[in-house]
């Protein structure tokens, strides 16, 4: 079975500071990892993914994520937070060869001006 | 290119009523999904369709049925609505394969009284 954990319900960060949103996963095969963002009253939007290759993945809006196989983590990062980054962030995992995607419960990011 | 569209945006039902949520995508994707989003629960997969003519149960299929009408359209039916089905419903689509991200519709907010 595959699972994903987002240990923080909410992350608060000051505008201009670096941000990190944490995600850990569990799969039996090779992991395929995704980050999505949801703005209020909107559907989820894809940010970035890790399939294979470089452990540091770059995505939309200046976000990046670091894949760490030994720690089974895929943390989302951004060097300098913007107030407009305030949203709900979801980590998702798919086991290689498995059609279904499992989502975390989401982390609310609040960027304080 | 509208992406993934869902109708209706909002719906209020009485217990025992039935309704169908419609979803269509114009990206020529083979795979389509229905999720529900509840506070503190993240997204949970109700049903998915890996390709036209096939459907499979997800994590929470009870009380729902689906129809993959053609490659573009994937509908979700509630035969006898219950208050526990009050939720926000999202349709998504993707290319077939484990490395592909999902594209989400704007959601349907359903209240069952």
PDB file of C-alpha atoms in Angstrom:
ATOM      1  CA  UNK A   1       0.000   0.000   0.000  1.00  0.00           C
ATOM      2  CA  UNK A   2       1.140   3.546  -0.645  1.00  0.00           C
ATOM      3  CA  UNK A   3       0.746   6.471   1.721  1.00  0.00           C
ATOM      4  CA  UNK A   4       1.836  10.054   2.148  1.00  0.00           C
ATOM      5  CA  UNK A   5       2.092  12.219   5.254  1.00  0.00           C
ATOM      6  CA  UNK A   6       2.130  15.979   5.583  1.00  0.00           C
ATOM      7  CA  UNK A   7       3.006  16.478   9.246  1.00  0.00           C
ATOM      8  CA  UNK A   8       2.103  20.175   9.459  1.00  0.00           C
ATOM      9  CA  UNK A   9      -1.475  21.419   9.197  1.00  0.00           C
ATOM     10  CA  UNK A  10      -0.243  24.966   8.733  1.00  0.00           C
ATOM     11  CA  UNK A  11       3.036  26.702   8.010  1.00  0.00           C
ATOM     12  CA  UNK A  12       3.493  30.405   8.654  1.00  0.00           C
ATOM     13  CA  UNK A  13       6.361  32.306   7.072  1.00  0.00           C
ATOM     14  CA  UNK A  14       7.201  35.971   6.652  1.00  0.00           C
ATOM     15  CA  UNK A  15       7.234  37.413   3.154  1.00  0.00           C
ATOM     16  CA  UNK A  16      10.725  37.238   1.688  1.00  0.00           C
ATOM     17  CA  UNK A  17      11.824  34.364   3.911  1.00  0.00           C
ATOM     18  CA  UNK A  18      12.467  30.856   2.592  1.00  0.00           C
ATOM     19  CA  UNK A  19       9.660  28.365   3.007  1.00  0.00           C
ATOM     20  CA  UNK A  20       9.510  24.602   3.383  1.00  0.00           C
ATOM     21  CA  UNK A  21       6.420  22.402   3.320  1.00  0.00           C
ATOM     22  CA  UNK A  22       7.158  18.858   4.424  1.00  0.00           C
ATOM     23  CA  UNK A  23       6.079  15.564   2.899  1.00  0.00           C
ATOM     24  CA  UNK A  24       7.066  11.982   3.606  1.00  0.00           C
ATOM     25  CA  UNK A  25       5.871   8.937   1.709  1.00  0.00           C
ATOM     26  CA  UNK A  26       5.705   5.169   1.780  1.00  0.00           C
ATOM     27  CA  UNK A  27       5.606   2.938  -1.285  1.00  0.00           C
ATOM     28  CA  UNK A  28       6.683  -0.597  -2.029  1.00  0.00           C
ATOM     29  CA  UNK A  29       8.116   0.173  -5.463  1.00  0.00           C
ATOM     30  CA  UNK A  30       9.615   3.229  -7.111  1.00  0.00           C
ATOM     31  CA  UNK A  31       7.901   6.447  -6.015  1.00  0.00           C
ATOM     32  CA  UNK A  32       6.397   8.988  -8.357  1.00  0.00           C
ATOM     33  CA  UNK A  33       5.894  12.173  -6.340  1.00  0.00           C
ATOM     34  CA  UNK A  34       3.858  15.275  -7.029  1.00  0.00           C
ATOM     35  CA  UNK A  35       3.068  18.636  -5.464  1.00  0.00           C
ATOM     36  CA  UNK A  36      -0.173  20.492  -6.133  1.00  0.00           C
ATOM     37  CA  UNK A  37      -1.466  23.859  -4.950  1.00  0.00           C
ATOM     38  CA  UNK A  38      -5.074  24.828  -4.282  1.00  0.00           C
ATOM     39  CA  UNK A  39      -6.227  28.410  -4.035  1.00  0.00           C
ATOM     40  CA  UNK A  40      -9.556  29.149  -2.294  1.00  0.00           C
ATOM     41  CA  UNK A  41     -12.590  27.831  -4.162  1.00  0.00           C
ATOM     42  CA  UNK A  42     -10.436  26.453  -6.976  1.00  0.00           C
ATOM     43  CA  UNK A  43      -9.326  23.044  -8.177  1.00  0.00           C
ATOM     44  CA  UNK A  44      -5.824  21.731  -7.615  1.00  0.00           C
ATOM     45  CA  UNK A  45      -3.032  22.920  -9.864  1.00  0.00           C
ATOM     46  CA  UNK A  46       0.082  20.900 -10.628  1.00  0.00           C
ATOM     47  CA  UNK A  47       3.340  22.434  -9.362  1.00  0.00           C
ATOM     48  CA  UNK A  48       6.071  19.868  -9.935  1.00  0.00           C
ATOM     49  CA  UNK A  49       6.912  16.171  -9.944  1.00  0.00           C
ATOM     50  CA  UNK A  50       9.725  13.738  -9.348  1.00  0.00           C
ATOM     51  CA  UNK A  51       9.907  10.713 -11.614  1.00  0.00           C
ATOM     52  CA  UNK A  52      13.601   9.889 -11.816  1.00  0.00           C
ATOM     53  CA  UNK A  53      16.924  11.657 -12.175  1.00  0.00           C
ATOM     54  CA  UNK A  54      18.045  14.730 -10.243  1.00  0.00           C
ATOM     55  CA  UNK A  55      16.917  14.834  -6.674  1.00  0.00           C
ATOM     56  CA  UNK A  56      16.181  18.565  -6.890  1.00  0.00           C
ATOM     57  CA  UNK A  57      13.153  19.239  -9.034  1.00  0.00           C
ATOM     58  CA  UNK A  58      12.146  22.710 -10.190  1.00  0.00           C
ATOM     59  CA  UNK A  59       8.557  23.642 -10.888  1.00  0.00           C
ATOM     60  CA  UNK A  60       6.126  26.472 -11.420  1.00  0.00           C
ATOM     61  CA  UNK A  61       6.156  29.862  -9.650  1.00  0.00           C
ATOM     62  CA  UNK A  62       9.735  29.433  -8.366  1.00  0.00           C
ATOM     63  CA  UNK A  63       8.977  26.328  -6.299  1.00  0.00           C
ATOM     64  CA  UNK A  64      11.321  23.394  -6.054  1.00  0.00           C
ATOM     65  CA  UNK A  65      11.324  20.107  -4.184  1.00  0.00           C
ATOM     66  CA  UNK A  66      14.041  17.828  -2.938  1.00  0.00           C
ATOM     67  CA  UNK A  67      13.671  14.073  -3.206  1.00  0.00           C
ATOM     68  CA  UNK A  68      15.452  12.167  -0.451  1.00  0.00           C
ATOM     69  CA  UNK A  69      15.221   8.418  -0.889  1.00  0.00           C
ATOM     70  CA  UNK A  70      16.859   7.489   2.414  1.00  0.00           C
ATOM     71  CA  UNK A  71      14.479   9.696   4.393  1.00  0.00           C
ATOM     72  CA  UNK A  72      11.512   8.948   2.074  1.00  0.00           C
ATOM     73  CA  UNK A  73      10.813  12.651   1.883  1.00  0.00           C
ATOM     74  CA  UNK A  74       9.857  15.114  -0.819  1.00  0.00           C
ATOM     75  CA  UNK A  75       9.803  18.567   0.787  1.00  0.00           C
ATOM     76  CA  UNK A  76       8.569  21.586  -1.143  1.00  0.00           C
ATOM     77  CA  UNK A  77      10.728  24.698  -0.980  1.00  0.00           C
ATOM     78  CA  UNK A  78      10.943  28.250  -2.202  1.00  0.00           C
ATOM     79  CA  UNK A  79      13.838  30.636  -1.539  1.00  0.00           C
ATOM     80  CA  UNK A  80      11.705  33.750  -1.008  1.00  0.00           C
ATOM     81  CA  UNK A  81       8.010  33.541  -0.104  1.00  0.00           C
ATOM     82  CA  UNK A  82       5.364  35.833  -1.583  1.00  0.00           C
ATOM     83  CA  UNK A  83       2.029  36.738  -0.018  1.00  0.00           C
ATOM     84  CA  UNK A  84       0.421  35.312  -3.171  1.00  0.00           C
ATOM     85  CA  UNK A  85       1.915  31.901  -2.305  1.00  0.00           C
ATOM     86  CA  UNK A  86      -0.623  31.611   0.528  1.00  0.00           C
ATOM     87  CA  UNK A  87      -2.696  28.546  -0.346  1.00  0.00           C
ATOM     88  CA  UNK A  88      -3.267  24.876   0.451  1.00  0.00           C
ATOM     89  CA  UNK A  89      -0.493  22.537  -0.714  1.00  0.00           C
ATOM     90  CA  UNK A  90      -0.906  18.841  -1.365  1.00  0.00           C
ATOM     91  CA  UNK A  91       1.762  16.201  -1.722  1.00  0.00           C
ATOM     92  CA  UNK A  92       0.832  13.082  -3.693  1.00  0.00           C
ATOM     93  CA  UNK A  93       2.474   9.745  -4.401  1.00  0.00           C
ATOM     94  CA  UNK A  94       1.992   7.004  -6.922  1.00  0.00           C
ATOM     95  CA  UNK A  95       3.711   3.640  -6.691  1.00  0.00           C
ATOM     96  CA  UNK A  96       5.375   2.652  -9.927  1.00  0.00           C
ATOM     97  CA  UNK A  97       2.998   0.538 -11.966  1.00  0.00           C
ATOM     98  CA  UNK A  98       0.005   1.479  -9.837  1.00  0.00           C
ATOM     99  CA  UNK A  99      -2.691   3.618 -11.390  1.00  0.00           C
ATOM    100  CA  UNK A 100      -4.058   5.318  -8.294  1.00  0.00           C
ATOM    101  CA  UNK A 101      -2.578   8.417  -6.701  1.00  0.00           C
ATOM    102  CA  UNK A 102      -2.679   8.954  -2.942  1.00  0.00           C
ATOM    103  CA  UNK A 103      -2.877  12.522  -1.666  1.00  0.00           C
ATOM    104  CA  UNK A 104      -1.809  13.924   1.672  1.00  0.00           C
ATOM    105  CA  UNK A 105      -4.270  15.878   3.792  1.00  0.00           C
ATOM    106  CA  UNK A 106      -2.746  19.180   2.747  1.00  0.00           C
ATOM    107  CA  UNK A 107      -0.739  21.919   4.435  1.00  0.00           C
ATOM    108  CA  UNK A 108      -2.007  25.469   4.626  1.00  0.00           C
ATOM    109  CA  UNK A 109       0.730  27.958   3.854  1.00  0.00           C
ATOM    110  CA  UNK A 110       0.272  31.442   5.248  1.00  0.00           C
ATOM    111  CA  UNK A 111       2.750  34.082   4.092  1.00  0.00           C
ATOM    112  CA  UNK A 112       2.665  37.084   6.379  1.00  0.00           C
ATOM    113  CA  UNK A 113       3.357  40.528   4.891  1.00  0.00           C
TER     114      UNK A 113
ATOM    115  CA  UNK B   1      -8.790  24.875 -24.558  1.00  0.00           C
ATOM    116  CA  UNK B   2     -10.978  24.728 -21.448  1.00  0.00           C
ATOM    117  CA  UNK B   3      -9.110  21.873 -19.724  1.00  0.00           C
ATOM    118  CA  UNK B   4     -11.410  20.048 -17.295  1.00  0.00           C
ATOM    119  CA  UNK B   5     -14.934  21.384 -16.830  1.00  0.00           C
ATOM    120  CA  UNK B   6     -17.500  20.356 -14.229  1.00  0.00           C
ATOM    121  CA  UNK B   7     -21.193  21.049 -13.846  1.00  0.00           C
ATOM    122  CA  UNK B   8     -22.888  22.146 -11.726  1.00  0.00           C
ATOM    123  CA  UNK B   9     -20.708  24.375  -9.526  1.00  0.00           C
ATOM    124  CA  UNK B  10     -23.078  24.193  -6.570  1.00  0.00           C
ATOM    125  CA  UNK B  11     -25.922  21.870  -5.666  1.00  0.00           C
ATOM    126  CA  UNK B  12     -28.193  21.380  -2.680  1.00  0.00           C
ATOM    127  CA  UNK B  13     -30.025  18.067  -2.379  1.00  0.00           C
ATOM    128  CA  UNK B  14     -32.423  16.599   0.124  1.00  0.00           C
ATOM    129  CA  UNK B  15     -31.650  13.205   1.605  1.00  0.00           C
ATOM    130  CA  UNK B  16     -32.723  10.481  -0.805  1.00  0.00           C
ATOM    131  CA  UNK B  17     -32.604  12.601  -3.943  1.00  0.00           C
ATOM    132  CA  UNK B  18     -30.414  11.617  -6.861  1.00  0.00           C
ATOM    133  CA  UNK B  19     -28.191  13.619  -9.131  1.00  0.00           C
ATOM    134  CA  UNK B  20     -25.395  13.314 -11.667  1.00  0.00           C
ATOM    135  CA  UNK B  21     -22.219  15.369 -11.654  1.00  0.00           C
ATOM    136  CA  UNK B  22     -20.837  15.951 -15.105  1.00  0.00           C
ATOM    137  CA  UNK B  23     -17.181  16.185 -16.089  1.00  0.00           C
ATOM    138  CA  UNK B  24     -15.551  16.727 -19.462  1.00  0.00           C
ATOM    139  CA  UNK B  25     -11.956  17.217 -20.617  1.00  0.00           C
ATOM    140  CA  UNK B  26     -10.611  18.443 -23.914  1.00  0.00           C
ATOM    141  CA  UNK B  27      -6.985  17.320 -23.524  1.00  0.00           C
ATOM    142  CA  UNK B  28      -7.462  13.902 -25.135  1.00  0.00           C
ATOM    143  CA  UNK B  29      -6.498  12.190 -21.878  1.00  0.00           C
ATOM    144  CA  UNK B  30      -7.207   8.506 -21.421  1.00  0.00           C
ATOM    145  CA  UNK B  31      -7.480   8.526 -17.624  1.00  0.00           C
ATOM    146  CA  UNK B  32     -10.128  10.303 -15.594  1.00  0.00           C
ATOM    147  CA  UNK B  33     -10.841  10.440 -11.857  1.00  0.00           C
ATOM    148  CA  UNK B  34     -13.442  11.509  -9.326  1.00  0.00           C
ATOM    149  CA  UNK B  35     -12.340  12.714  -5.885  1.00  0.00           C
ATOM    150  CA  UNK B  36     -14.077  14.137  -2.880  1.00  0.00           C
ATOM    151  CA  UNK B  37     -12.439  16.701  -0.626  1.00  0.00           C
ATOM    152  CA  UNK B  38     -13.390  16.977   3.028  1.00  0.00           C
ATOM    153  CA  UNK B  39     -11.752  19.109   5.736  1.00  0.00           C
ATOM    154  CA  UNK B  40      -8.883  17.258   7.392  1.00  0.00           C
ATOM    155  CA  UNK B  41      -9.207  14.333   4.979  1.00  0.00           C
ATOM    156  CA  UNK B  42      -7.430  15.598   1.904  1.00  0.00           C
ATOM    157  CA  UNK B  43      -8.590  14.190  -1.415  1.00  0.00           C
ATOM    158  CA  UNK B  44     -10.024  10.708  -1.519  1.00  0.00           C
ATOM    159  CA  UNK B  45     -10.492   8.791  -4.733  1.00  0.00           C
ATOM    160  CA  UNK B  46     -14.061   7.681  -5.420  1.00  0.00           C
ATOM    161  CA  UNK B  47     -13.716   6.068  -8.857  1.00  0.00           C
ATOM    162  CA  UNK B  48     -11.356   6.249 -11.752  1.00  0.00           C
ATOM    163  CA  UNK B  49     -11.304   5.262 -15.391  1.00  0.00           C
ATOM    164  CA  UNK B  50      -7.984   4.251 -16.909  1.00  0.00           C
ATOM    165  CA  UNK B  51      -9.404   4.351 -20.412  1.00  0.00           C
ATOM    166  CA  UNK B  52     -12.671   4.619 -22.278  1.00  0.00           C
ATOM    167  CA  UNK B  53     -14.901   1.702 -21.383  1.00  0.00           C
ATOM    168  CA  UNK B  54     -13.240   0.846 -18.072  1.00  0.00           C
ATOM    169  CA  UNK B  55     -13.950   2.002 -14.533  1.00  0.00           C
ATOM    170  CA  UNK B  56     -12.556   0.938 -11.164  1.00  0.00           C
ATOM    171  CA  UNK B  57     -13.353   1.634  -7.548  1.00  0.00           C
ATOM    172  CA  UNK B  58     -11.206   3.927  -5.517  1.00  0.00           C
ATOM    173  CA  UNK B  59     -10.956   4.421  -1.790  1.00  0.00           C
ATOM    174  CA  UNK B  60     -14.555   5.514  -1.071  1.00  0.00           C
ATOM    175  CA  UNK B  61     -16.915   4.180  -3.786  1.00  0.00           C
ATOM    176  CA  UNK B  62     -19.943   3.322  -1.656  1.00  0.00           C
ATOM    177  CA  UNK B  63     -23.027   5.321  -2.586  1.00  0.00           C
ATOM    178  CA  UNK B  64     -21.672   6.355  -5.977  1.00  0.00           C
ATOM    179  CA  UNK B  65     -21.745   5.097  -9.545  1.00  0.00           C
ATOM    180  CA  UNK B  66     -19.826   6.315 -12.567  1.00  0.00           C
ATOM    181  CA  UNK B  67     -20.122   6.246 -16.333  1.00  0.00           C
ATOM    182  CA  UNK B  68     -17.326   6.803 -18.805  1.00  0.00           C
ATOM    183  CA  UNK B  69     -19.562   8.006 -21.592  1.00  0.00           C
ATOM    184  CA  UNK B  70     -16.739   8.491 -24.095  1.00  0.00           C
ATOM    185  CA  UNK B  71     -13.121   9.566 -23.993  1.00  0.00           C
ATOM    186  CA  UNK B  72     -14.046  13.137 -23.010  1.00  0.00           C
ATOM    187  CA  UNK B  73     -16.766  12.603 -20.415  1.00  0.00           C
ATOM    188  CA  UNK B  74     -16.868  10.902 -17.010  1.00  0.00           C
ATOM    189  CA  UNK B  75     -19.969  11.334 -14.860  1.00  0.00           C
ATOM    190  CA  UNK B  76     -20.560  10.614 -11.189  1.00  0.00           C
ATOM    191  CA  UNK B  77     -24.024   9.637  -9.968  1.00  0.00           C
ATOM    192  CA  UNK B  78     -25.452   9.723  -6.470  1.00  0.00           C
ATOM    193  CA  UNK B  79     -28.495   7.435  -6.504  1.00  0.00           C
ATOM    194  CA  UNK B  80     -29.807   8.275  -3.036  1.00  0.00           C
ATOM    195  CA  UNK B  81     -27.963  11.181  -1.475  1.00  0.00           C
ATOM    196  CA  UNK B  82     -27.022  11.111   2.199  1.00  0.00           C
ATOM    197  CA  UNK B  83     -25.749  13.931   4.452  1.00  0.00           C
ATOM    198  CA  UNK B  84     -22.390  12.101   4.615  1.00  0.00           C
ATOM    199  CA  UNK B  85     -21.976  12.871   0.919  1.00  0.00           C
ATOM    200  CA  UNK B  86     -21.843  16.595   1.606  1.00  0.00           C
ATOM    201  CA  UNK B  87     -18.465  17.486   0.157  1.00  0.00           C
ATOM    202  CA  UNK B  88     -16.597  19.186  -2.651  1.00  0.00           C
ATOM    203  CA  UNK B  89     -16.215  16.908  -5.655  1.00  0.00           C
ATOM    204  CA  UNK B  90     -13.351  17.195  -8.119  1.00  0.00           C
ATOM    205  CA  UNK B  91     -12.914  15.583 -11.468  1.00  0.00           C
ATOM    206  CA  UNK B  92      -9.416  15.162 -12.881  1.00  0.00           C
ATOM    207  CA  UNK B  93      -7.771  13.751 -15.976  1.00  0.00           C
ATOM    208  CA  UNK B  94      -4.287  12.669 -16.977  1.00  0.00           C
ATOM    209  CA  UNK B  95      -2.294  10.884 -19.593  1.00  0.00           C
ATOM    210  CA  UNK B  96      -2.071   7.182 -18.909  1.00  0.00           C
ATOM    211  CA  UNK B  97       1.078   6.204 -17.076  1.00  0.00           C
ATOM    212  CA  UNK B  98       2.498   6.577 -13.618  1.00  0.00           C
ATOM    213  CA  UNK B  99       4.616   9.630 -14.347  1.00  0.00           C
ATOM    214  CA  UNK B 100       1.861  11.928 -15.493  1.00  0.00           C
ATOM    215  CA  UNK B 101       0.314  14.682 -13.416  1.00  0.00           C
ATOM    216  CA  UNK B 102      -3.422  15.202 -13.084  1.00  0.00           C
ATOM    217  CA  UNK B 103      -5.414  18.207 -14.251  1.00  0.00           C
ATOM    218  CA  UNK B 104      -8.336  19.173 -12.073  1.00  0.00           C
ATOM    219  CA  UNK B 105     -11.670  20.786 -12.699  1.00  0.00           C
ATOM    220  CA  UNK B 106     -12.984  23.669 -10.585  1.00  0.00           C
ATOM    221  CA  UNK B 107     -15.103  21.422  -8.375  1.00  0.00           C
ATOM    222  CA  UNK B 108     -18.745  20.955  -7.411  1.00  0.00           C
ATOM    223  CA  UNK B 109     -19.816  21.955  -3.906  1.00  0.00           C
ATOM    224  CA  UNK B 110     -22.596  19.579  -2.854  1.00  0.00           C
ATOM    225  CA  UNK B 111     -24.709  19.943   0.265  1.00  0.00           C
ATOM    226  CA  UNK B 112     -27.131  17.204   1.291  1.00  0.00           C
ATOM    227  CA  UNK B 113     -29.698  18.226   3.910  1.00  0.00           C
TER     228      UNK B 113
END
